[in-house]
Tab-separated table of C-alpha atoms in Angstrom:
chain	number	residue	atom	x	y	z
A	1020	MET	CA	70.026	107.422	162.484
A	1021	SER	CA	72.519	107.992	165.293
A	1022	THR	CA	76.227	108.503	164.838
A	1023	LYS	CA	76.965	105.062	166.250
A	1024	GLU	CA	74.587	103.396	163.776
A	1025	GLN	CA	76.154	105.320	160.900
A	1026	TYR	CA	79.600	104.262	162.107
A	1027	TRP	CA	78.572	100.588	162.131
A	1028	LYS	CA	76.873	100.942	158.742
A	1029	TYR	CA	79.935	102.477	157.077
A	1030	SER	CA	82.279	100.039	158.854
A	1031	LEU	CA	80.259	97.113	157.530
A	1032	ILE	CA	80.293	98.573	154.016
A	1033	ALA	CA	84.077	99.084	154.231
A	1034	ILE	CA	84.593	95.487	155.446
A	1035	ILE	CA	82.414	94.092	152.644
A	1036	ILE	CA	84.242	96.130	150.010
A	1037	GLY	CA	87.635	95.112	151.461
A	1038	LEU	CA	86.704	91.430	151.479
A	1039	GLY	CA	85.376	91.760	147.927
A	1040	ILE	CA	88.676	93.216	146.745
A	1041	ILE	CA	90.659	90.498	148.545
A	1042	LEU	CA	88.467	87.742	147.111
A	1043	PHE	CA	88.693	89.167	143.591
A	1044	ARG	CA	92.492	89.395	143.786
A	1045	GLN	CA	92.717	85.807	145.015
A	1046	ILE	CA	90.351	84.391	142.369
A	1047	ALA	CA	91.769	86.421	139.458
A	1048	PRO	CA	94.317	83.731	138.392
A	1049	PHE	CA	91.450	81.248	138.000
A	1050	MET	CA	89.154	83.604	136.096
A	1051	GLY	CA	90.161	82.172	132.706
A	1052	GLY	CA	89.187	78.667	133.811
A	1053	LEU	CA	85.871	79.845	135.245
A	1054	LEU	CA	84.953	81.816	132.137
A	1055	GLY	CA	86.066	78.936	129.908
A	1056	ALA	CA	83.892	76.511	131.881
A	1057	LEU	CA	80.924	78.846	131.530
A	1058	THR	CA	81.518	79.174	127.788
A	1059	ILE	CA	81.779	75.433	127.219
A	1060	TYR	CA	78.768	74.842	129.491
A	1061	ILE	CA	76.691	77.145	127.293
A	1062	LEU	CA	77.844	75.207	124.227
A	1063	VAL	CA	77.072	71.725	125.629
A	1064	ARG	CA	74.036	72.473	127.833
A	1065	LYS	CA	71.537	71.199	125.262
A	1066	GLN	CA	73.510	67.982	124.855
A	1067	MET	CA	73.294	67.438	128.604
A	1068	MET	CA	69.544	68.030	128.565
A	1069	TYR	CA	69.161	65.600	125.663
A	1070	LEU	CA	71.180	62.863	127.365
A	1071	SER	CA	69.546	63.237	130.769
A	1072	ASP	CA	65.944	63.952	129.716
A	1073	LYS	CA	65.410	62.160	126.415
A	1074	ARG	CA	67.869	59.279	126.811
A	1075	LYS	CA	67.221	58.949	130.587
A	1076	MET	CA	70.953	58.729	131.278
A	1077	LYS	CA	72.205	59.362	134.821
A	1078	ARG	CA	73.396	62.946	135.206
A	1079	SER	CA	76.827	61.882	136.484
A	1080	ILE	CA	77.441	59.574	133.512
A	1081	ALA	CA	76.171	62.185	131.038
A	1082	ALA	CA	78.338	64.862	132.657
A	1083	THR	CA	81.380	62.586	132.497
A	1084	LEU	CA	80.704	61.830	128.837
A	1085	ILE	CA	80.253	65.500	127.928
A	1086	THR	CA	83.310	66.521	129.951
A	1087	ALA	CA	85.355	63.917	128.055
A	1088	GLU	CA	83.935	65.341	124.825
A	1089	ALA	CA	84.937	68.855	125.868
A	1090	ILE	CA	88.431	67.661	126.695
A	1091	LEU	CA	88.847	65.869	123.366
A	1092	CYS	CA	87.178	68.484	121.153
A	1093	PHE	CA	88.239	71.739	122.845
A	1094	LEU	CA	91.087	71.287	125.277
A	1095	VAL	CA	93.358	68.795	123.505
A	1096	PRO	CA	93.476	70.908	120.302
A	1097	LEU	CA	94.035	74.026	122.412
A	1098	GLY	CA	96.860	72.301	124.289
A	1099	LEU	CA	98.412	71.200	121.012
A	1100	VAL	CA	98.315	74.784	119.721
A	1101	VAL	CA	100.088	75.992	122.882
A	1102	TRP	CA	102.650	73.192	122.561
A	1103	LEU	CA	103.224	74.143	118.908
A	1104	ALA	CA	103.716	77.776	119.922
A	1105	VAL	CA	106.314	76.807	122.549
A	1106	VAL	CA	108.212	74.641	120.066
A	1107	ASN	CA	108.142	77.468	117.523
A	1108	LEU	CA	109.442	79.902	120.159
A	1109	GLN	CA	112.343	77.558	120.849
A	1110	ASN	CA	113.181	77.281	117.145
A	1111	ILE	CA	112.761	80.988	116.479
A	1112	ASN	CA	116.024	81.782	118.311
A	1113	GLN	CA	118.139	80.204	115.567
A	1114	ALA	CA	116.172	81.985	112.827
A	1115	ILE	CA	116.543	85.366	114.527
A	1116	ILE	CA	120.196	85.188	115.617
A	1117	ALA	CA	121.666	84.819	112.106
A	1118	PRO	CA	120.071	88.007	110.672
A	1119	PHE	CA	121.107	89.966	113.793
A	1120	GLU	CA	124.698	88.819	113.414
A	1121	GLU	CA	124.609	89.784	109.754
A	1122	ALA	CA	123.174	93.221	110.574
A	1123	ALA	CA	125.791	93.677	113.322
A	1124	ASN	CA	128.573	92.863	110.855
A	1125	ILE	CA	127.186	95.387	108.330
A	1126	ILE	CA	127.017	98.063	111.063
A	1127	LYS	CA	130.597	97.240	112.124
A	1128	ALA	CA	131.808	97.506	108.519
A	1129	LYS	CA	130.160	100.939	108.057
A	1130	THR	CA	130.728	102.504	111.505
A	1131	GLY	CA	133.502	100.507	113.093
A	1132	TYR	CA	131.371	99.807	116.194
A	1133	TYR	CA	130.447	96.206	116.943
A	1134	ILE	CA	126.985	96.236	118.569
A	1135	LEU	CA	127.243	92.601	119.641
A	1136	GLY	CA	130.064	93.372	122.051
A	1137	LYS	CA	130.475	91.835	125.498
A	1138	ASP	CA	128.318	94.400	127.304
A	1139	THR	CA	125.396	94.084	124.848
A	1140	VAL	CA	125.525	90.301	124.835
A	1141	ALA	CA	125.706	90.258	128.665
A	1142	TYR	CA	122.621	92.500	128.857
A	1143	VAL	CA	120.668	90.298	126.426
A	1144	ILE	CA	121.733	87.167	128.304
A	1145	SER	CA	120.563	88.724	131.590
A	1146	ILE	CA	117.101	89.335	130.083
A	1147	LEU	CA	116.657	85.793	128.711
A	1148	PRO	CA	115.949	84.105	132.084
A	1149	ARG	CA	113.183	86.612	132.820
A	1150	ILE	CA	111.605	85.902	129.452
A	1151	GLY	CA	111.872	82.152	130.087
A	1152	GLN	CA	110.273	82.552	133.524
A	1153	ALA	CA	107.422	84.561	132.033
A	1154	ILE	CA	106.805	81.900	129.392
A	1155	MET	CA	106.898	79.064	131.956
A	1156	GLY	CA	104.615	81.061	134.270
A	1157	GLY	CA	102.144	81.462	131.421
A	1158	ILE	CA	102.257	77.747	130.625
A	1159	SER	CA	101.714	76.748	134.259
A	1160	SER	CA	98.865	79.259	134.557
A	1161	PHE	CA	97.363	77.745	131.411
A	1162	ALA	CA	97.579	74.250	132.915
A	1163	VAL	CA	95.932	75.374	136.171
A	1164	ASN	CA	93.143	77.111	134.247
A	1165	ILE	CA	92.538	73.972	132.168
A	1166	PHE	CA	92.220	71.914	135.370
A	1167	VAL	CA	89.816	74.481	136.880
A	1168	LEU	CA	87.834	74.552	133.635
A	1169	VAL	CA	87.317	70.766	133.588
A	1170	PHE	CA	86.479	70.605	137.287
A	1171	VAL	CA	83.965	73.482	137.196
A	1172	LEU	CA	82.444	72.300	133.907
A	1173	TYR	CA	81.700	68.867	135.356
A	1174	PHE	CA	79.903	70.305	138.369
A	1175	MET	CA	78.058	72.860	136.244
A	1176	LEU	CA	76.771	69.992	134.122
A	1177	ILE	CA	75.723	68.001	137.206
A	1178	GLY	CA	73.787	70.925	138.716
A	1179	GLY	CA	72.799	72.536	135.433
A	1180	LYS	CA	69.000	72.465	135.690
A	1181	LYS	CA	68.960	73.869	139.206
A	1182	MET	CA	71.459	76.545	138.226
A	1183	ASP	CA	69.387	77.490	135.163
A	1184	LYS	CA	66.208	77.720	137.249
A	1185	ASP	CA	67.945	79.887	139.849
A	1186	MET	CA	69.272	82.215	137.140
A	1187	ILE	CA	65.841	82.507	135.506
A	1188	LYS	CA	64.248	83.215	138.885
A	1189	LYS	CA	66.843	85.890	139.670
A	1190	GLN	CA	66.435	87.521	136.257
A	1191	SER	CA	62.650	87.520	136.518
A	1192	LEU	CA	62.869	89.124	139.975
A	1193	GLU	CA	65.149	91.836	138.598
A	1194	VAL	CA	62.668	92.533	135.779
A	1195	ILE	CA	59.773	92.706	138.262
A	1196	GLU	CA	61.752	95.094	140.473
A	1197	GLU	CA	62.447	97.324	137.461
A	1198	VAL	CA	58.784	97.401	136.456
A	1199	ILE	CA	57.396	97.849	139.967
A	1200	PRO	CA	60.090	99.578	142.054
A	1201	GLU	CA	57.958	99.645	145.225
A	1202	LEU	CA	57.601	95.873	145.209
A	1203	ASP	CA	59.964	94.144	147.610
A	1204	ALA	CA	61.541	90.977	146.174
A	1205	ASP	CA	61.355	89.295	149.588
A	1206	ASN	CA	57.540	89.422	149.529
A	1207	LEU	CA	57.278	87.344	146.343
């Protein structure tokens, strides 16, 4: 192999690796939705097969029905748990502030130093917006992942049989390549 061919080979490998890293970084925020869709698809795949094969229901109607089921049985309760957590975080401030004030008064009585002075309070107040932004960022990320989950789940259910066949074919080719390393998968 000449130097020029090696240069092109390594350049192509570097470009592929660079594009892979860029793609992974761009798709990372949606990874929760994709993995959630795959998980729910595995749970409801047999229901889809039953509705489309045994009941002879159109795949689009069956997928819509199962997606609605997934929303009602998985996503609504999950959303309610997140909502409950946010409400509890809002109410926790009042439950935490009173014991801190009491502890600060005890420390002031014993040492003479008031830890809830202007500088400490100003520092805590400066941190609160960052915490609020982090919480709101998490909630918006959760909402985007839920939308991605529903969207991907629907299309996984529509193309489920073809996807399953492709996966089985790929896995069987990998097993054949492990057993017979000389065999080229393209010749099958």
